[in-house]
């Protein structure tokens, strides 16, 4: 009987010499849920161990067509994490039935309650401390400290705020929104184990609703284009629609075909679905537009344009230098006293052919009414701060942005634009930077920044984001009436 291709179409993982994956697979074998060969391979990469003893990969992405058994990988990963690593785990799905199915699969191994006399595996049942179930939430606690929550996301944007976990599993990631990422992205930043990991599992998002799958699409595109340390990718998918009736292609892109996935099931769908739909759902084909849009949707950006910026409020500035040290820009943000939307714009741009002097002079000129000046950009930033301090700038006025500051600022700008809580002039360089750049990964916890493309620079958007962040977070206020520019 033919079997689906066990090797992914695309994959990425740093090399390693140690993994707990084979032990997790062996545990699954012993409890009657043996993984397929492709699932074992994914487990090995997910549970690869770095030289310092922590998990090698903190961000894992699995894209495989429908009904191929993503849970067959996540369940042994979660079970191993609970039993052997004592992890705190959050498993989320878009739909209740998906979360409930994953919970029921876990409960089938551990028993229905503590001291369950009918438990199929008594040694696992002896580890049960308690079950807690409620609306859209199912929890299992073990005596070794292991903890797992199964939750639904639905249309919510405040899923699990305030929780702290080691492992976060985002199932049905094709429906995972930017707003939900803002709520959940930092849940394992302070992982109790010191080894955070987030797993994104899904199919190709629906191009008719790109906002629902933008996190998954953008992360996948970023890893395919430029994989980073700590990232892991496994994908089964065609590069083109092609002949969707060619059954050899079904086996090429469906690793579980010939196991639990039935050829006759795909034949049924092939007869009723449009070729593009079948290619997306069952061949893992990504439409060209998916994951290629800029960080900020142009329509949302255009909706924030104004000809009447505020004239009275707290004004902050941010200086951002390009990674190659060739040029820089200064963005301004005013937070109106009347509580209206903040206003952002690029206030100054220059090459660094003559060093940071022009930037230092510009900052000194506005320092009399600036509430805060944020500086970011490696060596040039340090040189600018030193020059400003030597020039007698007011202590505390100028601060250097850290990685967490930049991550918070970028997410803040995107959220503000989408909710129309910020305004801007239609400045050409800032508009290009906001809508035609891509995401780049920052840090190890899912943070992102703006990535330069052939069409746009990134420093204008990042400077504007930092200026907005400063305006919203600073407690300084020179209490002067001013106009940006």
GROMACS .gro file of C-alpha atoms in nm, residues 11-458:
model
  448
   11UNK     CA    1   1.227   2.226   0.645
   12UNK     CA    2   1.469   2.414   0.860
   13UNK     CA    3   1.636   2.329   1.187
   14UNK     CA    4   1.984   2.397   1.317
   15UNK     CA    5   2.204   2.092   1.354
   16UNK     CA    6   2.206   1.919   1.691
   17UNK     CA    7   2.348   1.610   1.859
   18UNK     CA    8   2.091   1.557   2.136
   19UNK     CA    9   1.713   1.529   2.132
   20UNK     CA   10   1.440   1.404   2.361
   21UNK     CA   11   1.216   1.344   2.059
   22UNK     CA   12   1.282   0.971   2.028
   23UNK     CA   13   1.197   0.926   2.397
   24UNK     CA   14   0.874   1.121   2.353
   25UNK     CA   15   0.788   0.900   2.055
   26UNK     CA   16   0.869   0.585   2.255
   27UNK     CA   17   0.636   0.706   2.532
   28UNK     CA   18   0.362   0.759   2.274
   29UNK     CA   19   0.425   0.406   2.144
   30UNK     CA   20   0.382   0.258   2.490
   31UNK     CA   21   0.048   0.435   2.537
   32UNK     CA   22  -0.103   0.311   2.216
   33UNK     CA   23  -0.063   0.623   2.005
   34UNK     CA   24   0.247   0.556   1.790
   35UNK     CA   25   0.353   0.851   1.573
   36UNK     CA   26   0.406   0.811   1.200
   37UNK     CA   27   0.766   0.839   1.074
   38UNK     CA   28   0.717   1.204   0.970
   39UNK     CA   29   0.574   1.288   1.311
   40UNK     CA   30   0.875   1.129   1.481
   41UNK     CA   31   1.108   1.342   1.271
   42UNK     CA   32   0.923   1.660   1.368
   43UNK     CA   33   0.930   1.556   1.734
   44UNK     CA   34   1.306   1.516   1.718
   45UNK     CA   35   1.348   1.874   1.598
   46UNK     CA   36   1.095   2.017   1.843
   47UNK     CA   37   1.270   1.848   2.135
   48UNK     CA   38   1.629   1.905   2.017
   49UNK     CA   39   1.858   2.012   2.299
   50UNK     CA   40   2.108   2.295   2.271
   51UNK     CA   41   2.458   2.285   2.419
   52UNK     CA   42   2.341   2.469   2.733
   53UNK     CA   43   2.071   2.208   2.801
   54UNK     CA   44   1.774   2.419   2.696
   55UNK     CA   45   1.550   2.345   2.401
   56UNK     CA   46   1.721   2.439   2.076
   57UNK     CA   47   1.411   2.582   1.910
   58UNK     CA   48   1.186   2.840   2.072
   59UNK     CA   49   0.969   2.901   1.763
   60UNK     CA   50   0.840   2.600   1.568
   61UNK     CA   51   0.609   2.608   1.266
   62UNK     CA   52   0.431   2.305   1.121
   63UNK     CA   53   0.224   2.341   0.805
   64UNK     CA   54   0.067   2.028   0.667
   65UNK     CA   55  -0.259   1.982   0.470
   66UNK     CA   56  -0.584   1.900   0.645
   67UNK     CA   57  -0.645   1.569   0.822
   68UNK     CA   58  -0.279   1.467   0.825
   69UNK     CA   59  -0.256   1.448   1.204
   70UNK     CA   60  -0.089   1.753   1.352
   71UNK     CA   61  -0.220   1.639   1.690
   72UNK     CA   62  -0.017   1.323   1.642
   73UNK     CA   63   0.290   1.542   1.691
   74UNK     CA   64   0.163   1.792   1.948
   75UNK     CA   65   0.012   1.527   2.179
   76UNK     CA   66   0.338   1.334   2.239
   77UNK     CA   67   0.521   1.667   2.268
   78UNK     CA   68   0.279   1.787   2.536
   79UNK     CA   69   0.270   1.450   2.715
   80UNK     CA   70   0.648   1.438   2.734
   81UNK     CA   71   0.656   1.797   2.854
   82UNK     CA   72   0.408   1.721   3.131
   83UNK     CA   73   0.548   1.389   3.251
   84UNK     CA   74   0.923   1.431   3.206
   85UNK     CA   75   0.983   1.805   3.195
   86UNK     CA   76   0.711   1.921   3.435
   87UNK     CA   77   0.621   2.203   3.198
   88UNK     CA   78   0.338   2.452   3.217
   89UNK     CA   79   0.162   2.424   2.883
   90UNK     CA   80  -0.109   2.624   2.709
   91UNK     CA   81  -0.280   2.456   2.414
   92UNK     CA   82  -0.513   2.685   2.220
   93UNK     CA   83  -0.733   2.622   1.918
   94UNK     CA   84  -0.970   2.844   1.727
   95UNK     CA   85  -1.265   2.608   1.764
   96UNK     CA   86  -1.393   2.438   2.081
   97UNK     CA   87  -1.419   2.097   1.917
   98UNK     CA   88  -1.048   2.103   1.827
   99UNK     CA   89  -0.941   2.192   2.183
  100UNK     CA   90  -1.184   1.936   2.326
  101UNK     CA   91  -1.050   1.662   2.098
  102UNK     CA   92  -0.694   1.732   2.212
  103UNK     CA   93  -0.806   1.733   2.577
  104UNK     CA   94  -0.997   1.406   2.535
  105UNK     CA   95  -0.691   1.245   2.377
  106UNK     CA   96  -0.483   1.347   2.681
  107UNK     CA   97  -0.751   1.235   2.925
  108UNK     CA   98  -0.774   0.894   2.760
  109UNK     CA   99  -0.419   0.829   2.878
  110UNK     CA  100  -0.434   0.983   3.224
  111UNK     CA  101  -0.782   0.864   3.323
  112UNK     CA  102  -1.106   1.048   3.386
  113UNK     CA  103  -1.022   1.162   3.740
  114UNK     CA  104  -0.773   1.126   4.018
  115UNK     CA  105  -0.752   0.766   4.144
  116UNK     CA  106  -0.957   0.644   3.851
  117UNK     CA  107  -0.996   0.264   3.899
  118UNK     CA  108  -1.073   0.225   3.529
  119UNK     CA  109  -0.769   0.418   3.406
  120UNK     CA  110  -0.606   0.237   3.116
  121UNK     CA  111  -0.257   0.336   3.231
  122UNK     CA  112  -0.245   0.338   3.614
  123UNK     CA  113   0.110   0.477   3.624
  124UNK     CA  114  -0.010   0.789   3.444
  125UNK     CA  115  -0.325   0.815   3.655
  126UNK     CA  116  -0.115   0.813   3.971
  127UNK     CA  117   0.040   1.140   3.847
  128UNK     CA  118  -0.299   1.319   3.828
  129UNK     CA  119  -0.347   1.587   4.092
  130UNK     CA  120  -0.675   1.727   3.959
  131UNK     CA  121  -0.886   1.813   3.658
  132UNK     CA  122  -1.052   2.154   3.629
  133UNK     CA  123  -1.307   2.219   3.359
  134UNK     CA  124  -1.509   2.529   3.277
  135UNK     CA  125  -1.633   2.745   2.993
  136UNK     CA  126  -1.390   2.710   2.702
  137UNK     CA  127  -1.117   2.583   2.935
  138UNK     CA  128  -0.999   2.234   3.036
  139UNK     CA  129  -0.706   2.190   3.277
  140UNK     CA  130  -0.496   1.896   3.396
  141UNK     CA  131  -0.252   1.932   3.688
  142UNK     CA  132   0.002   1.663   3.779
  143UNK     CA  133   0.168   1.589   4.111
  144UNK     CA  134   0.511   1.665   3.960
  145UNK     CA  135   0.408   2.025   3.888
  146UNK     CA  136   0.318   1.968   3.525
  147UNK     CA  137   0.019   2.172   3.412
  148UNK     CA  138  -0.170   2.192   3.082
  149UNK     CA  139  -0.463   2.413   2.981
  150UNK     CA  140  -0.674   2.360   2.671
  151UNK     CA  141  -0.849   2.680   2.563
  152UNK     CA  142  -1.037   2.816   2.265
  153UNK     CA  143  -0.955   3.149   2.107
  154UNK     CA  144  -1.266   3.215   1.899
  155UNK     CA  145  -1.277   3.584   1.815
  156UNK     CA  146  -1.124   3.682   2.148
  157UNK     CA  147  -0.820   3.906   2.180
  158UNK     CA  148  -0.744   3.860   2.551
  159UNK     CA  149  -0.677   3.486   2.559
  160UNK     CA  150  -0.466   3.390   2.863
  161UNK     CA  151  -0.341   3.739   2.944
  162UNK     CA  152  -0.151   3.723   3.270
  163UNK     CA  153  -0.057   3.355   3.245
  164UNK     CA  154   0.299   3.223   3.237
  165UNK     CA  155   0.387   2.906   3.048
  166UNK     CA  156   0.685   2.708   2.918
  167UNK     CA  157   0.515   2.577   2.604
  168UNK     CA  158   0.243   2.750   2.403
  169UNK     CA  159   0.079   2.549   2.124
  170UNK     CA  160  -0.114   2.751   1.865
  171UNK     CA  161  -0.332   2.497   1.685
  172UNK     CA  162  -0.540   2.608   1.383
  173UNK     CA  163  -0.280   2.881   1.335
  174UNK     CA  164  -0.433   2.965   0.998
  175UNK     CA  165  -0.702   3.148   1.200
  176UNK     CA  166  -0.465   3.309   1.453
  177UNK     CA  167  -0.491   3.687   1.436
  178UNK     CA  168  -0.246   3.967   1.508
  179UNK     CA  169  -0.466   4.082   1.796
  180UNK     CA  170  -0.449   3.736   1.952
  181UNK     CA  171  -0.071   3.730   1.906
  182UNK     CA  172  -0.050   4.061   2.091
  183UNK     CA  173  -0.229   3.893   2.382
  184UNK     CA  174  -0.046   3.561   2.374
  185UNK     CA  175   0.297   3.638   2.228
  186UNK     CA  176   0.462   3.707   2.562
  187UNK     CA  177   0.304   3.424   2.763
  188UNK     CA  178   0.629   3.227   2.782
  189UNK     CA  179   0.875   3.517   2.789
  190UNK     CA  180   0.940   3.427   3.153
  191UNK     CA  181   0.906   3.050   3.112
  192UNK     CA  182   0.946   2.882   3.453
  193UNK     CA  183   1.172   2.618   3.298
  194UNK     CA  184   1.394   2.883   3.139
  195UNK     CA  185   1.330   2.717   2.804
  196UNK     CA  186   1.031   2.878   2.626
  197UNK     CA  187   0.883   2.726   2.313
  198UNK     CA  188   0.591   2.829   2.092
  199UNK     CA  189   0.454   2.587   1.832
  200UNK     CA  190   0.239   2.716   1.546
  201UNK     CA  191   0.044   2.439   1.368
  202UNK     CA  192  -0.195   2.491   1.081
  203UNK     CA  193  -0.291   2.472   0.717
  204UNK     CA  194  -0.264   2.741   0.450
  205UNK     CA  195  -0.483   3.039   0.556
  206UNK     CA  196  -0.789   3.140   0.357
  207UNK     CA  197  -0.684   3.425   0.123
  208UNK     CA  198  -1.036   3.569   0.156
  209UNK     CA  199  -0.964   3.639   0.524
  210UNK     CA  200  -0.591   3.723   0.537
  211UNK     CA  201  -0.622   3.910   0.865
  212UNK     CA  202  -0.702   3.582   1.043
  213UNK     CA  203  -0.386   3.405   0.932
  214UNK     CA  204  -0.142   3.693   0.900
  215UNK     CA  205   0.077   3.585   1.193
  216UNK     CA  206   0.115   3.233   1.053
  217UNK     CA  207   0.167   3.354   0.696
  218UNK     CA  208   0.420   3.621   0.787
  219UNK     CA  209   0.617   3.393   1.019
  220UNK     CA  210   0.628   3.120   0.757
  221UNK     CA  211   0.740   3.366   0.488
  222UNK     CA  212   1.012   3.506   0.714
  223UNK     CA  213   1.153   3.162   0.797
  224UNK     CA  214   1.145   3.048   0.435
  225UNK     CA  215   1.322   3.367   0.329
  226UNK     CA  216   1.575   3.400   0.609
  227UNK     CA  217   1.566   3.136   0.888
  228UNK     CA  218   1.708   3.247   1.220
  229UNK     CA  219   1.865   3.075   1.517
  230UNK     CA  220   1.600   2.916   1.736
  231UNK     CA  221   1.348   2.871   1.454
  232UNK     CA  222   1.219   2.542   1.320
  233UNK     CA  223   1.006   2.479   1.009
  234UNK     CA  224   0.835   2.172   0.864
  235UNK     CA  225   0.611   2.218   0.562
  236UNK     CA  226   0.444   1.991   0.311
  237UNK     CA  227   0.320   2.197   0.018
  238UNK     CA  228   0.312   2.243  -0.358
  239UNK     CA  229   0.464   2.544  -0.531
  240UNK     CA  230   0.184   2.564  -0.789
  241UNK     CA  231  -0.176   2.451  -0.838
  242UNK     CA  232  -0.096   2.224  -1.133
  243UNK     CA  233  -0.298   1.912  -1.206
  244UNK     CA  234  -0.490   1.852  -0.884
  245UNK     CA  235  -0.622   1.517  -1.016
  246UNK     CA  236  -0.267   1.375  -1.028
  247UNK     CA  237  -0.278   1.133  -0.736
  248UNK     CA  238   0.099   1.104  -0.717
  249UNK     CA  239   0.097   1.468  -0.603
  250UNK     CA  240  -0.152   1.379  -0.331
  251UNK     CA  241   0.105   1.140  -0.185
  252UNK     CA  242   0.384   1.393  -0.227
  253UNK     CA  243   0.218   1.655  -0.007
  254UNK     CA  244   0.013   1.445   0.239
  255UNK     CA  245   0.249   1.250   0.465
  256UNK     CA  246  -0.035   1.062   0.638
  257UNK     CA  247  -0.199   0.947   0.314
  258UNK     CA  248  -0.205   0.567   0.333
  259UNK     CA  249  -0.212   0.583   0.713
  260UNK     CA  250  -0.534   0.733   0.856
  261UNK     CA  251  -0.590   0.968   0.560
  262UNK     CA  252  -0.788   0.802   0.281
  263UNK     CA  253  -0.728   0.841  -0.091
  264UNK     CA  254  -1.101   0.814  -0.155
  265UNK     CA  255  -1.156   1.107   0.083
  266UNK     CA  256  -0.927   1.328  -0.123
  267UNK     CA  257  -1.094   1.203  -0.442
  268UNK     CA  258  -1.430   1.318  -0.305
  269UNK     CA  259  -1.298   1.666  -0.232
  270UNK     CA  260  -1.116   1.687  -0.564
  271UNK     CA  261  -1.446   1.629  -0.743
  272UNK     CA  262  -1.629   1.907  -0.558
  273UNK     CA  263  -1.366   2.173  -0.483
  274UNK     CA  264  -1.227   2.432  -0.720
  275UNK     CA  265  -0.868   2.346  -0.821
  276UNK     CA  266  -0.724   2.642  -0.625
  277UNK     CA  267  -0.921   2.544  -0.316
  278UNK     CA  268  -0.817   2.178  -0.336
  279UNK     CA  269  -0.455   2.281  -0.390
  280UNK     CA  270  -0.465   2.504  -0.084
  281UNK     CA  271  -0.651   2.262   0.144
  282UNK     CA  272  -0.500   1.930   0.037
  283UNK     CA  273  -0.174   2.011  -0.143
  284UNK     CA  274  -0.050   2.284   0.092
  285UNK     CA  275  -0.026   2.542  -0.187
  286UNK     CA  276   0.026   2.900  -0.074
  287UNK     CA  277  -0.136   3.163  -0.300
  288UNK     CA  278   0.129   3.418  -0.408
  289UNK     CA  279  -0.026   3.697  -0.202
  290UNK     CA  280  -0.023   3.508   0.127
  291UNK     CA  281   0.254   3.627   0.356
  292UNK     CA  282   0.374   3.885   0.102
  293UNK     CA  283   0.180   4.186   0.224
  294UNK     CA  284   0.356   4.463   0.414
  295UNK     CA  285   0.355   4.479   0.791
  296UNK     CA  286   0.081   4.743   0.802
  297UNK     CA  287  -0.219   4.704   0.568
  298UNK     CA  288  -0.227   4.999   0.324
  299UNK     CA  289  -0.601   5.053   0.373
  300UNK     CA  290  -0.561   5.077   0.748
  301UNK     CA  291  -0.266   5.314   0.707
  302UNK     CA  292  -0.454   5.538   0.462
  303UNK     CA  293  -0.749   5.557   0.700
  304UNK     CA  294  -0.523   5.724   0.958
  305UNK     CA  295  -0.414   6.010   0.729
  306UNK     CA  296  -0.496   6.365   0.838
  307UNK     CA  297  -0.446   6.723   0.725
  308UNK     CA  298  -0.508   6.861   1.073
  309UNK     CA  299  -0.256   6.726   1.325
  310UNK     CA  300  -0.282   6.829   1.690
  311UNK     CA  301  -0.103   7.145   1.796
  312UNK     CA  302  -0.100   7.107   2.173
  313UNK     CA  303   0.035   6.808   2.361
  314UNK     CA  304   0.332   6.607   2.481
  315UNK     CA  305   0.591   6.566   2.205
  316UNK     CA  306   0.847   6.289   2.187
  317UNK     CA  307   1.112   6.208   1.929
  318UNK     CA  308   1.291   5.892   1.821
  319UNK     CA  309   1.619   5.859   1.632
  320UNK     CA  310   1.677   5.546   1.427
  321UNK     CA  311   1.990   5.459   1.228
  322UNK     CA  312   2.007   5.210   0.944
  323UNK     CA  313   2.189   4.880   1.016
  324UNK     CA  314   2.456   4.961   0.756
  325UNK     CA  315   2.531   5.298   0.916
  326UNK     CA  316   2.455   5.486   0.595
  327UNK     CA  317   2.168   5.709   0.707
  328UNK     CA  318   1.918   5.780   0.980
  329UNK     CA  319   1.594   5.957   1.055
  330UNK     CA  320   1.411   6.127   1.339
  331UNK     CA  321   1.039   6.073   1.391
  332UNK     CA  322   0.811   6.280   1.610
  333UNK     CA  323   0.495   6.192   1.796
  334UNK     CA  324   0.256   6.426   1.974
  335UNK     CA  325   0.015   6.299   2.236
  336UNK     CA  326  -0.264   6.561   2.245
  337UNK     CA  327  -0.374   6.702   2.578
  338UNK     CA  328  -0.736   6.663   2.466
  339UNK     CA  329  -0.701   6.286   2.452
  340UNK     CA  330  -0.729   6.251   2.075
  341UNK     CA  331  -0.519   6.016   1.862
  342UNK     CA  332  -0.142   6.059   1.872
  343UNK     CA  333   0.015   6.205   1.559
  344UNK     CA  334   0.336   6.066   1.406
  345UNK     CA  335   0.559   6.192   1.128
  346UNK     CA  336   0.916   6.189   1.003
  347UNK     CA  337   1.076   6.513   1.112
  348UNK     CA  338   1.435   6.481   0.986
  349UNK     CA  339   1.634   6.250   0.756
  350UNK     CA  340   2.001   6.261   0.665
  351UNK     CA  341   2.293   6.047   0.555
  352UNK     CA  342   2.569   5.973   0.803
  353UNK     CA  343   2.839   6.094   0.569
  354UNK     CA  344   2.937   6.354   0.825
  355UNK     CA  345   2.871   6.140   1.130
  356UNK     CA  346   2.601   6.192   1.389
  357UNK     CA  347   2.665   6.566   1.420
  358UNK     CA  348   2.353   6.680   1.227
  359UNK     CA  349   2.137   6.453   1.440
  360UNK     CA  350   2.293   6.581   1.763
  361UNK     CA  351   2.234   6.941   1.655
  362UNK     CA  352   1.873   6.867   1.564
  363UNK     CA  353   1.800   6.697   1.897
  364UNK     CA  354   1.960   6.983   2.091
  365UNK     CA  355   1.736   7.231   1.908
  366UNK     CA  356   1.415   7.048   2.006
  367UNK     CA  357   1.529   6.950   2.356
  368UNK     CA  358   1.369   7.261   2.508
  369UNK     CA  359   1.020   7.122   2.443
  370UNK     CA  360   1.075   6.749   2.396
  371UNK     CA  361   0.933   6.524   2.666
  372UNK     CA  362   1.149   6.227   2.565
  373UNK     CA  363   1.404   6.138   2.298
  374UNK     CA  364   1.458   5.768   2.220
  375UNK     CA  365   1.769   5.655   2.032
  376UNK     CA  366   1.812   5.318   1.860
  377UNK     CA  367   2.065   5.177   1.613
  378UNK     CA  368   2.382   5.001   1.736
  379UNK     CA  369   2.710   5.196   1.725
  380UNK     CA  370   2.570   5.518   1.582
  381UNK     CA  371   2.315   5.535   1.863
  382UNK     CA  372   2.591   5.510   2.124
  383UNK     CA  373   2.790   5.781   1.947
  384UNK     CA  374   2.486   6.010   1.939
  385UNK     CA  375   2.405   5.960   2.307
  386UNK     CA  376   2.767   6.030   2.401
  387UNK     CA  377   2.772   6.347   2.193
  388UNK     CA  378   2.445   6.469   2.345
  389UNK     CA  379   2.567   6.402   2.698
  390UNK     CA  380   2.889   6.589   2.621
  391UNK     CA  381   2.675   6.876   2.491
  392UNK     CA  382   2.497   6.910   2.822
  393UNK     CA  383   2.160   6.757   2.734
  394UNK     CA  384   1.920   6.742   3.026
  395UNK     CA  385   1.971   6.418   3.223
  396UNK     CA  386   1.697   6.165   3.159
  397UNK     CA  387   1.572   6.331   2.842
  398UNK     CA  388   1.754   6.090   2.609
  399UNK     CA  389   1.716   5.715   2.652
  400UNK     CA  390   1.843   5.418   2.449
  401UNK     CA  391   1.581   5.169   2.335
  402UNK     CA  392   1.630   4.808   2.436
  403UNK     CA  393   1.509   4.500   2.249
  404UNK     CA  394   1.191   4.471   2.456
  405UNK     CA  395   1.120   4.842   2.399
  406UNK     CA  396   1.150   4.799   2.022
  407UNK     CA  397   0.926   4.491   2.023
  408UNK     CA  398   0.660   4.671   2.228
  409UNK     CA  399   0.683   4.981   2.009
  410UNK     CA  400   0.638   4.794   1.680
  411UNK     CA  401   0.337   4.600   1.808
  412UNK     CA  402   0.194   4.923   1.949
  413UNK     CA  403   0.217   5.103   1.615
  414UNK     CA  404   0.049   4.820   1.426
  415UNK     CA  405  -0.232   4.800   1.681
  416UNK     CA  406  -0.278   5.179   1.683
  417UNK     CA  407  -0.305   5.195   1.305
  418UNK     CA  408  -0.555   4.910   1.286
  419UNK     CA  409  -0.774   5.070   1.553
  420UNK     CA  410  -0.727   5.423   1.408
  421UNK     CA  411  -0.576   5.550   1.731
  422UNK     CA  412  -0.295   5.737   1.554
  423UNK     CA  413  -0.274   5.989   1.269
  424UNK     CA  414  -0.006   6.082   1.017
  425UNK     CA  415   0.062   6.303   0.718
  426UNK     CA  416   0.085   6.113   0.391
  427UNK     CA  417   0.464   6.137   0.390
  428UNK     CA  418   0.599   5.923   0.108
  429UNK     CA  419   0.897   5.771   0.289
  430UNK     CA  420   0.699   5.689   0.605
  431UNK     CA  421   0.409   5.542   0.405
  432UNK     CA  422   0.643   5.316   0.206
  433UNK     CA  423   0.823   5.211   0.522
  434UNK     CA  424   0.499   5.125   0.702
  435UNK     CA  425   0.324   4.939   0.419
  436UNK     CA  426   0.597   4.789   0.201
  437UNK     CA  427   0.844   4.647   0.452
  438UNK     CA  428   0.837   4.292   0.587
  439UNK     CA  429   0.870   4.153   0.936
  440UNK     CA  430   1.201   4.053   1.084
  441UNK     CA  431   1.244   3.850   1.397
  442UNK     CA  432   1.366   4.021   1.715
  443UNK     CA  433   1.466   3.835   2.031
  444UNK     CA  434   1.362   3.480   2.121
  445UNK     CA  435   0.999   3.535   2.222
  446UNK     CA  436   0.819   3.601   1.895
  447UNK     CA  437   0.898   3.972   1.879
  448UNK     CA  438   0.934   4.139   1.542
  449UNK     CA  439   1.057   4.452   1.370
  450UNK     CA  440   1.034   4.608   1.025
  451UNK     CA  441   1.260   4.455   0.759
  452UNK     CA  442   1.394   4.657   0.467
  453UNK     CA  443   1.280   4.547   0.118
  454UNK     CA  444   1.362   4.651  -0.238
  455UNK     CA  445   1.068   4.889  -0.221
  456UNK     CA  446   1.113   5.050   0.117
  457UNK     CA  447   1.346   5.132   0.403
  458UNK     CA  448   1.255   5.026   0.754
   0.00000   0.00000   0.00000
